[in-house]
Amino acid sequence: MTSVPLTHNQSLPADWRDLFALTKPRVMSLVVFTGLCGLLAAPVPVHPVLGFAAVLCIALGAGAAGALNQWYEADLDAKMKRTASRPLPAGRMTRQTALHFGVGLAVFSVILMDLAANHLAAAILAVSILFYVLIYTVWLKRRTAQNIVIGGAAGAFPPLIGWVAATGDISALPVLLFAIIFLWTPPHFWALSLFVRTDYANAGVPMMPVVAGVTSTRRQILLYTLPMIVAAIAPWAMGLTGWVYGAASIALNTIFLVLAFSVFANKQTEPKQMGPEKRLFAFSILYLFGLFAALVVDRWVIA
Amino acid sequence: MSPQPEDELGPGPGELPRPEDELIRKRQRERARVLALLLGAFVVLMFGITIAKMTINQ
């Protein structure tokens, strides 16, 4: 479809499929999965309907944050190939529609979480939406190369919310789950930003490869991988999980470390020659799915 | 009171609707259907949450 920058036929209502696309469904799948795993890893039984409602609220909250992110970043999205076909930059929707949809969805998800689970889970959900929209999107993303490091906290909330929805309190394991995703975000996102850095540079987004260069970003990917590995192995080392999680964690972290080292060793600067970066990015998604799946298997199957 | 612009009046008696009008109606119908489904699902979910909370409290 031809891109029409930020113009829209005011008389034409937005297609519901575009409203759905505004919620970033692909990103939402990982958020829902980690939230569900946080809920299932909790040491208390959860009523299936309430558990479903809690995970639905996490999904709706993530969708609201995604919609508000696209509302605010419509100008940036229009400048990047990867995002130019989204509903707002492609001119298929007004910004006001996206804003109303995002705010409505956010309020609805928090109220429903409060009704279905508890006040603490609803409060953390509200904080995670506000953190993603205000701290990451509005404040950090256009100002500092550390945007992903601090903003990564927003994506780390779902397992914590899932756990709190089930138990009503916070303990060591959900904090470690938060830390794993928080420390996983920089290597994951910087691997992507290395091979799409031209897009970010054209849009004026100060991502790490644009500001600090390719070599420095590769070194930082490796450096952030080390504390991530410590956080990922800690639940088993501290006796909070069983051997299934321990074995899966050691295997997945070993592969992650090898791939991060191959990124560090790569000297190519052309995106087409960034095979190690693309492999690390693809594996990092599998890594998170595998680690959290192992946590649930450990809790439900082995226990 | 000033008269409405001609293109806001819509098709007159016996006139065919413009293709754009048809697209607007189609979008409105689709959104109404999706909204109806979501509202129905919401009612079922609220019913389920209420029953679940009552079960837990007993």
XYZ file of C-alpha atoms in Angstrom:
361
model
C 0.000 0.000 0.000
C 1.267 3.506 -0.818
C 2.254 5.460 2.244
C 0.319 8.690 2.820
C 2.081 10.497 5.663
C -0.292 11.346 8.486
C -3.327 12.274 6.397
C -6.667 10.563 6.649
C -10.064 10.855 5.057
C -11.969 12.229 8.078
C -15.324 10.780 6.919
C -14.038 7.187 6.719
C -14.240 5.213 9.986
C -11.145 3.158 10.853
C -11.284 -0.509 9.915
C -11.477 -2.750 13.025
C -8.499 -4.708 11.672
C -6.415 -1.535 11.847
C -7.550 -0.970 15.438
C -6.414 -4.520 16.181
C -3.067 -3.877 14.425
C -2.629 -0.838 16.679
C -2.249 -3.188 19.655
C 0.947 -4.756 18.181
C -0.373 -8.357 18.314
C 3.048 -9.952 17.735
C 4.616 -8.149 20.685
C 1.507 -8.943 22.707
C 1.994 -12.703 22.229
C 5.286 -12.660 24.178
C 3.762 -10.405 26.850
C 0.753 -12.718 27.253
C 2.982 -15.776 27.412
C 5.288 -14.387 30.123
C 2.279 -13.060 32.067
C 0.594 -16.465 31.875
C 3.807 -18.174 33.011
C 4.081 -15.780 35.983
C 0.516 -16.714 36.924
C 1.059 -20.462 36.484
C 4.375 -20.446 38.362
C 2.725 -18.992 41.468
C 2.473 -21.498 44.328
C -1.281 -21.018 44.831
C -4.224 -22.403 42.838
C -5.984 -19.824 40.661
C -9.623 -20.062 39.593
C -9.531 -20.647 35.797
C -11.956 -17.808 35.024
C -10.053 -15.331 37.192
C -6.745 -16.513 35.736
C -8.116 -16.064 32.212
C -9.415 -12.590 33.087
C -6.022 -11.607 34.573
C -4.129 -12.731 31.451
C -6.715 -10.973 29.264
C -6.114 -7.766 31.240
C -2.356 -8.101 30.742
C -2.984 -8.508 26.986
C -5.367 -5.525 26.857
C -2.937 -3.399 28.875
C -0.098 -4.297 26.494
C -2.371 -3.520 23.540
C -3.279 -0.149 25.044
C 0.399 0.687 25.574
C 1.136 -0.319 21.963
C -1.718 1.839 20.637
C -0.611 4.874 22.651
C 2.983 4.292 21.533
C 1.871 4.366 17.885
C -0.298 7.426 18.549
C 2.721 9.346 19.888
C 5.252 8.012 17.378
C 3.228 8.341 14.165
C 5.771 10.829 12.774
C 8.713 8.509 13.549
C 6.938 5.444 12.149
C 6.333 7.276 8.871
C 10.109 7.708 8.428
C 11.036 4.041 8.976
C 10.555 1.271 6.397
C 9.766 -1.274 9.119
C 6.847 0.771 10.481
C 5.674 2.953 7.565
C 2.766 0.630 6.751
C 1.233 0.856 10.249
C -2.327 2.292 10.323
C -1.371 5.842 11.379
C 1.617 6.574 9.109
C -0.187 4.870 6.213
C -3.096 7.292 6.693
C -5.745 4.653 7.411
C -6.745 6.149 10.763
C -6.815 9.526 12.545
C -4.514 10.128 15.517
C -7.552 10.996 17.626
C -9.050 7.540 16.986
C -5.792 5.895 18.104
C -5.631 8.075 21.244
C -9.232 7.352 22.238
C -8.776 3.635 21.565
C -5.536 3.461 23.570
C -6.788 5.414 26.585
C -10.100 3.520 26.622
C -8.369 0.156 26.449
C -5.893 1.119 29.204
C -8.602 2.262 31.620
C -10.755 -0.779 30.859
C -7.871 -3.239 31.404
C -6.907 -1.741 34.778
C -10.505 -1.656 36.081
C -11.132 -5.233 34.933
C -7.877 -6.401 36.569
C -8.975 -4.781 39.821
C -12.331 -6.576 39.654
C -10.937 -9.967 38.611
C -7.705 -10.096 40.652
C -6.664 -7.527 43.258
C -5.655 -3.884 43.773
C -1.907 -4.592 43.657
C -2.076 -6.383 40.285
C -4.212 -3.543 38.863
C -1.785 -0.939 40.227
C 1.262 -2.691 38.689
C -0.600 -3.013 35.372
C -1.351 0.737 35.435
C 2.287 1.509 36.276
C 3.525 -0.724 33.419
C 1.269 1.036 30.861
C 2.262 4.498 32.116
C 5.950 3.485 32.226
C 5.887 2.318 28.593
C 3.978 5.339 27.312
C 5.379 8.195 29.422
C 8.871 7.077 30.511
C 9.916 5.084 27.426
C 7.915 6.510 24.496
C 7.547 10.166 25.453
C 10.621 10.794 27.601
C 13.494 8.414 26.793
C 13.162 7.092 23.258
C 14.046 10.313 21.404
C 16.531 11.577 24.004
C 19.015 8.897 25.002
C 20.721 5.771 23.720
C 19.859 4.179 27.066
C 16.160 4.259 26.076
C 15.924 0.490 25.773
C 17.840 -0.187 28.990
C 15.434 1.777 31.215
C 12.364 1.357 29.002
C 12.881 -2.401 29.061
C 11.323 -2.391 32.524
C 7.899 -1.878 30.912
C 8.120 -5.229 29.117
C 9.373 -6.934 32.289
C 6.197 -6.322 34.293
C 3.868 -9.058 32.845
C 5.227 -12.089 34.811
C 5.196 -9.958 37.959
C 1.566 -8.949 37.278
C 0.616 -12.590 36.612
C 2.208 -13.702 39.872
C 0.609 -10.883 41.896
C -2.798 -11.567 40.307
C -2.528 -15.125 41.664
C -0.940 -14.534 45.068
C -1.650 -10.899 45.959
C 1.965 -10.269 46.997
C 5.526 -10.043 45.640
C 8.331 -12.495 46.505
C 11.844 -13.323 45.256
C 10.895 -15.431 42.198
C 8.681 -12.849 40.425
C 11.330 -10.200 41.092
C 13.889 -12.465 39.389
C 11.487 -13.022 36.461
C 11.230 -9.238 36.166
C 15.047 -8.969 36.239
C 15.461 -11.628 33.527
C 13.270 -9.738 31.007
C 14.710 -6.385 32.077
C 18.276 -7.581 31.373
C 17.224 -9.553 28.265
C 15.741 -6.477 26.535
C 18.997 -4.626 25.674
C 20.747 -7.575 23.918
C 17.483 -8.503 22.175
C 16.699 -5.002 20.940
C 20.264 -3.936 20.157
C 20.715 -7.044 17.983
C 17.706 -5.853 15.947
C 18.792 -2.227 15.918
C 22.216 -3.195 14.529
C 20.770 -4.447 11.240
C 18.023 -1.786 10.967
C 20.159 1.094 12.257
C 19.814 3.067 9.014
C 16.071 3.252 9.654
C 16.640 4.573 13.170
C 19.286 7.036 11.936
C 16.935 8.365 9.222
C 14.166 8.812 11.783
C 16.537 10.549 14.244
C 16.073 7.956 17.005
C 19.242 7.789 19.151
C 19.486 3.994 19.307
C 22.789 2.614 20.570
C 24.269 1.663 17.129
C 23.415 5.136 15.775
C 24.951 7.033 18.712
C 27.800 4.798 19.948
C 28.565 2.825 16.765
C 28.411 -0.808 15.761
C 31.493 -2.032 17.671
C 30.457 -0.473 20.965
C 26.916 -1.884 20.621
C 28.295 -5.385 20.005
C 30.458 -5.099 23.122
C 27.486 -3.899 25.185
C 25.333 -6.782 23.932
C 27.936 -9.183 25.328
C 28.249 -7.207 28.585
C 24.484 -7.178 29.194
C 24.267 -10.877 28.399
C 26.388 -11.718 31.474
C 24.083 -10.283 34.181
C 21.106 -11.657 32.226
C 22.596 -15.158 32.516
C 23.148 -14.694 36.261
C 19.524 -13.569 36.710
C 18.239 -16.467 34.580
C 20.153 -19.124 36.517
C 19.478 -17.551 39.936
C 15.971 -19.054 40.439
C 17.459 -22.553 40.233
C 20.650 -21.660 42.152
C 18.556 -20.142 44.970
C 16.400 -23.261 45.174
C 13.248 -21.489 43.973
C 12.814 -23.889 41.029
C 13.647 -27.518 40.269
C 16.108 -29.281 37.988
C 13.975 -28.912 34.812
C 14.240 -25.143 34.938
C 17.920 -25.425 35.947
C 18.806 -27.677 32.996
C 16.790 -25.632 30.486
C 18.244 -22.406 31.820
C 21.854 -23.614 31.558
C 21.287 -24.910 27.995
C 19.480 -21.788 26.756
C 21.946 -19.412 28.404
C 24.917 -21.283 26.949
C 23.484 -20.883 23.425
C 22.665 -17.212 24.111
C 26.242 -16.592 25.293
C 27.730 -18.307 22.217
C 25.518 -16.213 19.900
C 26.292 -13.006 21.809
C 30.007 -13.797 21.498
C 29.626 -14.399 17.733
C 27.983 -10.963 17.491
C 30.897 -9.474 19.453
C 33.385 -11.184 17.121
C 31.623 -10.081 13.924
C 33.483 -7.221 12.210
C 31.038 -6.647 9.333
C 29.092 -3.392 9.275
C 26.722 -3.977 6.340
C 23.243 -5.144 7.438
C 23.294 -7.904 4.800
C 26.394 -9.394 6.452
C 24.970 -9.320 9.956
C 24.073 -12.989 10.170
C 25.157 -13.350 13.842
C 22.992 -10.363 14.847
C 19.944 -11.794 13.043
C 20.526 -15.201 14.638
C 20.838 -13.677 18.111
C 17.658 -11.632 17.614
C 15.669 -14.677 16.442
C 17.074 -16.901 19.201
C 16.454 -14.296 21.909
C 12.683 -14.642 21.325
C 12.925 -18.434 21.461
C 15.105 -18.092 24.589
C 12.449 -16.204 26.526
C 9.673 -18.581 25.430
C 11.849 -21.591 26.375
C 12.925 -20.218 29.753
C 9.394 -19.362 30.876
C 7.958 -22.595 29.480
C 10.584 -24.498 31.511
C 9.512 -22.601 34.615
C 5.891 -23.733 34.167
C 6.870 -27.325 33.323
C 9.064 -27.368 36.411
C 6.222 -26.092 38.614
C 3.374 -28.189 37.175
C 4.795 -31.373 35.678
C 7.711 -32.182 37.926
C 6.281 -30.853 41.192
C -28.807 29.112 8.816
C -26.585 28.359 5.808
C -27.452 25.460 3.525
C -25.326 22.298 3.788
C -22.667 21.782 1.095
C -23.936 19.599 -1.699
C -21.576 16.663 -0.975
C -22.793 16.402 2.646
C -26.419 15.980 1.666
C -25.974 12.410 0.445
C -27.740 10.910 -2.534
C -31.155 12.326 -3.367
C -34.284 10.250 -4.044
C -33.642 7.759 -6.828
C -29.872 8.503 -6.873
C -27.304 5.735 -6.400
C -25.023 6.021 -3.331
C -21.414 6.995 -4.057
C -18.758 4.244 -3.722
C -17.311 6.120 -0.728
C -20.687 6.022 1.059
C -20.886 2.288 0.507
C -17.397 1.868 2.022
C -18.387 3.965 5.043
C -21.543 1.882 5.601
C -19.532 -1.359 5.191
C -16.976 -0.229 7.775
C -19.705 0.864 10.165
C -21.497 -2.484 9.819
C -18.263 -4.444 10.412
C -17.328 -2.353 13.457
C -20.826 -2.692 14.872
C -20.637 -6.493 14.521
C -17.212 -6.672 16.184
C -18.363 -4.356 18.984
C -21.483 -6.478 19.547
C -19.351 -9.615 19.794
C -16.944 -7.939 22.232
C -19.784 -6.631 24.399
C -21.346 -10.105 24.454
C -17.995 -11.616 25.472
C -17.627 -8.941 28.162
C -21.037 -9.788 29.649
C -20.142 -13.508 29.728
C -16.763 -12.693 31.320
C -18.321 -10.491 34.013
C -20.832 -13.240 34.764
C -17.967 -15.752 35.041
C -15.928 -13.443 37.315
C -18.934 -12.903 39.588
C -19.632 -16.641 39.888
C -15.915 -17.382 40.477
C -15.675 -14.750 43.241
C -18.830 -16.111 44.884
C -17.405 -19.655 44.731
C -14.117 -18.558 46.331
C -15.860 -16.606 49.103
C -18.131 -19.506 50.088
